[in-house]
mmCIF file of C-alpha atoms and ligand atoms in Angstrom:
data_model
loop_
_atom_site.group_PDB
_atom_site.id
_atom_site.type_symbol
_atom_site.label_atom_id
_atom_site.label_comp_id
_atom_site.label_asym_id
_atom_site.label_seq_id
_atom_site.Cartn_x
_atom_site.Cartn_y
_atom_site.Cartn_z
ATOM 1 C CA UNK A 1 -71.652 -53.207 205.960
ATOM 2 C CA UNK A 2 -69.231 -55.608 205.049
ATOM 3 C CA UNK A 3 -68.319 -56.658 201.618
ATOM 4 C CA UNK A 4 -69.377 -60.077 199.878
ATOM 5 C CA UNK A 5 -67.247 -62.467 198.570
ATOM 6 C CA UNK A 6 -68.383 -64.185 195.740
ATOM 7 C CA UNK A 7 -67.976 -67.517 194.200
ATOM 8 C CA UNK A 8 -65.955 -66.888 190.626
ATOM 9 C CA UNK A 9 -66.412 -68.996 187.381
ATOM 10 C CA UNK A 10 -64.114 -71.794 186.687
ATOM 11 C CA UNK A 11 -62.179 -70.199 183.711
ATOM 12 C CA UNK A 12 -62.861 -73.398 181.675
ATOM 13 C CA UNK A 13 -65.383 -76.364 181.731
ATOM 14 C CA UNK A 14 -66.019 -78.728 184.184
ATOM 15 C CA UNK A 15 -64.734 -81.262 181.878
ATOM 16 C CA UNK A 16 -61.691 -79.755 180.787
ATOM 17 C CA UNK A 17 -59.435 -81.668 182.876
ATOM 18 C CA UNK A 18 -60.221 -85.161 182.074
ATOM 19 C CA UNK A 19 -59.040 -87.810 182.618
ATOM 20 C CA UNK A 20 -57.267 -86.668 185.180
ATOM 21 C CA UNK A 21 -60.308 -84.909 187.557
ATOM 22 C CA UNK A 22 -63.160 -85.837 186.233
ATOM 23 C CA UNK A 23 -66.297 -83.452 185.322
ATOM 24 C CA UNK A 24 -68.680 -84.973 188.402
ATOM 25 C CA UNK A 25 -65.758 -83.841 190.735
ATOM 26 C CA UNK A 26 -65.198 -80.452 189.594
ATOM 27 C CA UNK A 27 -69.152 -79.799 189.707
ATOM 28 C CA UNK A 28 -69.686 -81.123 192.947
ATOM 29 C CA UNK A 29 -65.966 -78.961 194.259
ATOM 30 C CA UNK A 30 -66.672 -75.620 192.491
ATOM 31 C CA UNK A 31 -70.485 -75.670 192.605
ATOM 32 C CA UNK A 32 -70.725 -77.098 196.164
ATOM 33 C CA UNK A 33 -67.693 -77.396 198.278
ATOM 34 C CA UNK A 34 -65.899 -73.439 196.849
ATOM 35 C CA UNK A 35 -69.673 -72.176 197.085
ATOM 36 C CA UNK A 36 -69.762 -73.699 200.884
ATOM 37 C CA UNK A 37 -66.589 -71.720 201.781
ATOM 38 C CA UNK A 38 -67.425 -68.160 200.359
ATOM 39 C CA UNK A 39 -71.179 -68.634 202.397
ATOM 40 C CA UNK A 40 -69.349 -69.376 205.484
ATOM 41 C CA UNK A 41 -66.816 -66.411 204.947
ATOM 42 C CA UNK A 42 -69.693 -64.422 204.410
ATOM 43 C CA UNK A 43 -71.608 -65.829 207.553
ATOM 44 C CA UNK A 44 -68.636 -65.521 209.674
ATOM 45 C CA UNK A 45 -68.668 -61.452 208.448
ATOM 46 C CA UNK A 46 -72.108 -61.313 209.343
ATOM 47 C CA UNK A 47 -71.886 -62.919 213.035
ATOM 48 C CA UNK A 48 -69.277 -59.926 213.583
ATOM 49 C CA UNK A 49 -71.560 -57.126 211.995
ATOM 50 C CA UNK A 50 -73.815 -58.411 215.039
ATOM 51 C CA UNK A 51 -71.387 -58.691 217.254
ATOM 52 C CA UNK A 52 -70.311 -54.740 216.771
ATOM 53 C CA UNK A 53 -73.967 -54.086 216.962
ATOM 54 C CA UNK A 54 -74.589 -55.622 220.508
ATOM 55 C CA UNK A 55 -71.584 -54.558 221.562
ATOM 56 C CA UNK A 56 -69.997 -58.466 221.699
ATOM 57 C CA UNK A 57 -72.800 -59.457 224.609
ATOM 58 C CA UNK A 58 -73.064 -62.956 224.362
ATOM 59 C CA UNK A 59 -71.077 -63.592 220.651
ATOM 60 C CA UNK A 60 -68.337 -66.183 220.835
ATOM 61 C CA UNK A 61 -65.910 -64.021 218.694
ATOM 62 C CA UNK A 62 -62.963 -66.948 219.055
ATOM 63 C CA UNK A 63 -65.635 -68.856 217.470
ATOM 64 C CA UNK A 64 -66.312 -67.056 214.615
ATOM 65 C CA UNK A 65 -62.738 -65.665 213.820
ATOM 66 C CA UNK A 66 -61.648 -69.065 213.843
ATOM 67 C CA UNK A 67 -65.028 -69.690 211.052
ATOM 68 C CA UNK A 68 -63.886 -66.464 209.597
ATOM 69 C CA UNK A 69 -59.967 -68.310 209.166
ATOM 70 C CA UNK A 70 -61.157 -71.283 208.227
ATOM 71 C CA UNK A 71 -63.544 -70.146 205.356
ATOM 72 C CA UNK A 72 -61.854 -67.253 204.099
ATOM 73 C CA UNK A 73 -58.759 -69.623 203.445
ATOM 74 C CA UNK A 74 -60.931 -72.125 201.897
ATOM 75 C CA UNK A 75 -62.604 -69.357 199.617
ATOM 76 C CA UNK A 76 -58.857 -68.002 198.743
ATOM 77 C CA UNK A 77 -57.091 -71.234 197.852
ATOM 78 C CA UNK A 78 -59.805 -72.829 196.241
ATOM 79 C CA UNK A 79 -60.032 -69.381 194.086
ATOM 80 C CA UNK A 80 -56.126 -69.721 192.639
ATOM 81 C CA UNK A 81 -56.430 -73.349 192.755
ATOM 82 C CA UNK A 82 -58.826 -72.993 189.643
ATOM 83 C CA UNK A 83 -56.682 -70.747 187.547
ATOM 84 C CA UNK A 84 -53.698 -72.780 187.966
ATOM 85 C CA UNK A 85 -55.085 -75.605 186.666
ATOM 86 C CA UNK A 86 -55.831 -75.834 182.377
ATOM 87 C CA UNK A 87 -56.720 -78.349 180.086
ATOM 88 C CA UNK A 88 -53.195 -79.574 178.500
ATOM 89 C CA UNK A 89 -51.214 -77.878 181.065
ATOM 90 C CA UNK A 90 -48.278 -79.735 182.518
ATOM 91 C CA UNK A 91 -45.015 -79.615 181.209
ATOM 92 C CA UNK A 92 -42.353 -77.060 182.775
ATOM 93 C CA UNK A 93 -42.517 -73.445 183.786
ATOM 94 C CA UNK A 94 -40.245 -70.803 182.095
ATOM 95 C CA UNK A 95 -38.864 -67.539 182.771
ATOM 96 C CA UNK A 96 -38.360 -66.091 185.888
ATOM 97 C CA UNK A 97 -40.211 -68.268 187.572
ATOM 98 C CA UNK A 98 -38.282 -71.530 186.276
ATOM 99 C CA UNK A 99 -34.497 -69.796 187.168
ATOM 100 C CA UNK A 100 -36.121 -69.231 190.800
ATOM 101 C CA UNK A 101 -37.438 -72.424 191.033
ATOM 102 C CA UNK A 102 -33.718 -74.000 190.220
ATOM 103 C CA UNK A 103 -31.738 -71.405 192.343
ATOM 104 C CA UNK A 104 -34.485 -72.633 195.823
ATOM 105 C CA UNK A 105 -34.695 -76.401 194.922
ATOM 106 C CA UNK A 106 -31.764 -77.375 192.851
ATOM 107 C CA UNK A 107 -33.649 -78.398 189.579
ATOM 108 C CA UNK A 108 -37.371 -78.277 188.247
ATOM 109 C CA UNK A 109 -37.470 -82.207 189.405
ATOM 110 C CA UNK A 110 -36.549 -81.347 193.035
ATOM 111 C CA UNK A 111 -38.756 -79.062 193.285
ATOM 112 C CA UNK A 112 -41.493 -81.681 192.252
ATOM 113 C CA UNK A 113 -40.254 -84.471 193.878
ATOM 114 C CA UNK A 114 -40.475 -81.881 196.879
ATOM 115 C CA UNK A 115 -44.004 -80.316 196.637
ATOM 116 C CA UNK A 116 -45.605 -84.193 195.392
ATOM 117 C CA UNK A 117 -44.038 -85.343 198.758
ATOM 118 C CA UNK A 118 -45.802 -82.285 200.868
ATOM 119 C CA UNK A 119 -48.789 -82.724 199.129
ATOM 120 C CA UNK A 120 -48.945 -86.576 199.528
ATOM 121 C CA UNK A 121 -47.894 -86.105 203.178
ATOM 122 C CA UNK A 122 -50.165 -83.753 204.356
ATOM 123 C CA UNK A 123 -52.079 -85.208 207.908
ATOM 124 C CA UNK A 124 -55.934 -85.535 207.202
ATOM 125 C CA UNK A 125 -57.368 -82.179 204.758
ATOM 126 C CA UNK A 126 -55.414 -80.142 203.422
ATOM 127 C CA UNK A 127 -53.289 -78.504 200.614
ATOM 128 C CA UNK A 128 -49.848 -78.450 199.263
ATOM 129 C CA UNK A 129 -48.342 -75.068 198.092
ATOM 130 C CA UNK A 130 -45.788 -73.436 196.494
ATOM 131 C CA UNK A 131 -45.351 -70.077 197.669
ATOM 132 C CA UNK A 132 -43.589 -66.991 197.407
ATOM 133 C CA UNK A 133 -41.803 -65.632 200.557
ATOM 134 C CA UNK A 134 -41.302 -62.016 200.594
ATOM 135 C CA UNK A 135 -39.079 -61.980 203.587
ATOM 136 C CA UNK A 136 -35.985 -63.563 201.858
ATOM 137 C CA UNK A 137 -37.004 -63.347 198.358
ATOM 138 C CA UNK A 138 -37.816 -67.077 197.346
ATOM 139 C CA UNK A 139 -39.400 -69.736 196.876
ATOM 140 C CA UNK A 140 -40.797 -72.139 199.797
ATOM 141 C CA UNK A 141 -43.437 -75.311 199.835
ATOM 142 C CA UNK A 142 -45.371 -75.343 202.490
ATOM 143 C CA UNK A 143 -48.223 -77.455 204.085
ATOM 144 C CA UNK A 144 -51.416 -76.407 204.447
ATOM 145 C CA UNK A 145 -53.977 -78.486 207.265
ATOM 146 C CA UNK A 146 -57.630 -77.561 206.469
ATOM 147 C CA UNK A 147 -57.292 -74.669 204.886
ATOM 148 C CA UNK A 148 -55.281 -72.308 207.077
ATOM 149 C CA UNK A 149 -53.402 -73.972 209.916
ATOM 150 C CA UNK A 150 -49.384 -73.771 209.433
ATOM 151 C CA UNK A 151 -49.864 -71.485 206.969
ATOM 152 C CA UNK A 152 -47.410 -68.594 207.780
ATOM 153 C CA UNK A 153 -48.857 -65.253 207.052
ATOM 154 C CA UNK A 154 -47.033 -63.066 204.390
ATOM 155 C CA UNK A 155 -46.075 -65.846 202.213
ATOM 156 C CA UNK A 156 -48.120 -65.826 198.906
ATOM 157 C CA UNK A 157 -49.596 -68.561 197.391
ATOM 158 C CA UNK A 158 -47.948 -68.921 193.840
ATOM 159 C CA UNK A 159 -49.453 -73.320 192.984
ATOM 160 C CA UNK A 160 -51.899 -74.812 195.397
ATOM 161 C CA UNK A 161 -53.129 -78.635 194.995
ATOM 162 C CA UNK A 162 -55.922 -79.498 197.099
ATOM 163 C CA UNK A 163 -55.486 -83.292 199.153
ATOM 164 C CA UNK A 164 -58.687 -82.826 200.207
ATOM 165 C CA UNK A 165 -61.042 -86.013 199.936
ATOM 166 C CA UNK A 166 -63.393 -84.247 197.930
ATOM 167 C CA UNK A 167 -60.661 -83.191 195.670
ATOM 168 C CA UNK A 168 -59.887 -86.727 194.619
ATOM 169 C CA UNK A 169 -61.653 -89.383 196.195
ATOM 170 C CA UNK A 170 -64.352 -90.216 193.007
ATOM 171 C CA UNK A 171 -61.797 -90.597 190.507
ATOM 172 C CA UNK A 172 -58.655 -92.034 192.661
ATOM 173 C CA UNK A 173 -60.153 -93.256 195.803
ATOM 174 C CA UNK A 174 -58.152 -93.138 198.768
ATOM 175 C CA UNK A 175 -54.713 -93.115 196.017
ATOM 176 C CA UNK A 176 -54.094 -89.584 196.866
ATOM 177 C CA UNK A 177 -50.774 -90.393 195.294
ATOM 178 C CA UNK A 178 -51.696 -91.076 191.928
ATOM 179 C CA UNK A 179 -53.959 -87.927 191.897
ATOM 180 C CA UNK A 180 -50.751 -86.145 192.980
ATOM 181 C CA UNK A 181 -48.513 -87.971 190.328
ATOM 182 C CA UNK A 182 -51.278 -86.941 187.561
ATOM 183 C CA UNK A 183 -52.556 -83.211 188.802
ATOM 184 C CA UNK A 184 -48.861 -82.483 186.793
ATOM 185 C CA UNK A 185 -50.398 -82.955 184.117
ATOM 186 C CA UNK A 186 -52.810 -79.886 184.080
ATOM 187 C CA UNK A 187 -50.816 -77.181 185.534
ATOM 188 C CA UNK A 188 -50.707 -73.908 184.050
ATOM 189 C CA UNK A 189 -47.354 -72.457 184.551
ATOM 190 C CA UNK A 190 -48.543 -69.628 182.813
ATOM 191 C CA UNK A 191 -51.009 -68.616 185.875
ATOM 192 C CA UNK A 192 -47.992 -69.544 188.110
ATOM 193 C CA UNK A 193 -45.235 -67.203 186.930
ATOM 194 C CA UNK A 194 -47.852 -64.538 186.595
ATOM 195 C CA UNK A 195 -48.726 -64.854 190.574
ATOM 196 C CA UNK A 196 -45.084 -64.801 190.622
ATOM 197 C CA UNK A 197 -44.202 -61.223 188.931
ATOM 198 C CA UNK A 198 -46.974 -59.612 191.391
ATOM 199 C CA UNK A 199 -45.921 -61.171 194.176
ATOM 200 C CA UNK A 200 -42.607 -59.713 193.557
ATOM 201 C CA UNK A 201 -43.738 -56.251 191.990
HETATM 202 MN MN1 MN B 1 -61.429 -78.349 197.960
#
């Protein structure tokens, strides 16, 4: 039998972030759109606990890997995009995670001049990210389309801001730049340097 995944709590309230994402959108983008992803990850699990079953006669497995991909990406970057989000976040990170950031992009503003352009730029759905790359040791942005095409494997996720529609569109419209320019504002560096010291551990 396969294992579940399950939707987990917002680790504040759905208001918490105003002004800048309002209550109504982090209802209907936790409670609906998240819960959407972890029943199609789940669905996607089931469709191949069939599959084994009937020994694959008649199942479209491209079709449901790709489900299984798309969902399971959804259900795993929606689930850090939570936690690295708190009510009066913003400001800079420290530590580690600040002397890495300067070393990859140059400064802290680079670097945000850098993701906010990846993020702003992404083509349709999608995410931008900030992740860690365990190949050479540092720091890369990265596009995401949907949830999980260009996404490149064994890099780990460290900040993830969702350009989806549903991310922004009742509160900004279709000014996915100023939801960029503000989502600053409520970043927990905290959550981010911690993501950091396991990815490198
Ligand atoms: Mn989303």
């Amino acid at each position: 039998m396969p294992k579940k995944y399950t939707l987990p709590d917002l680790p504040y309230k759905y208001e918490a972030l105003e002004p800048y994402i309002s209550r109504e959108i982090m209802m209907l983008h936790h409670d609906k759109h998240h819960l959407a992803y972890v029943n199609g990850a789940n669905a996607a699990l089931e469709k191949l606990e069939a599959g084994r079953k009937n020994n694959w006669q008649g199942v479209d497995i491209k079709g449901i890997e790709r489900d299984l991909s798309f969902n399971l990406a959804g259900h795993v970057l929606h689930s850090i995009f939570w936690p690295n989000m708190k009510p009066s976040g913003g400001g800079k990170p420290g530590g580690r995670l600040s002397d890495m950031i300067d070393q990859d992009f140059g400064s802290f503003d680079s670097f945000k001049s850098q993701f906010s352009n990846a993020a702003k730029t992404v083509e349709g759905s999608g995410w931008g990210l900030l992740v860690y790359d365990p190949v050479n040791d540092q720091l890369l942005t990265l596009q995401a389309e949907k949830h999980n095409l260009l996404s490149t494997q064994n890099s780990v996720p460290l900040l993830v801001l969702d350009v989806w529609e549903h991310a922004y569109y009742l509160d900004y419209k279709n000014d996915r730049g100023k939801y960029v320019d503000n989502w600053w504002n409520v970043v927990n560096w905290d959550d981010v340097e911690k993501r950091l010291t396991k990815a490198k551990s």
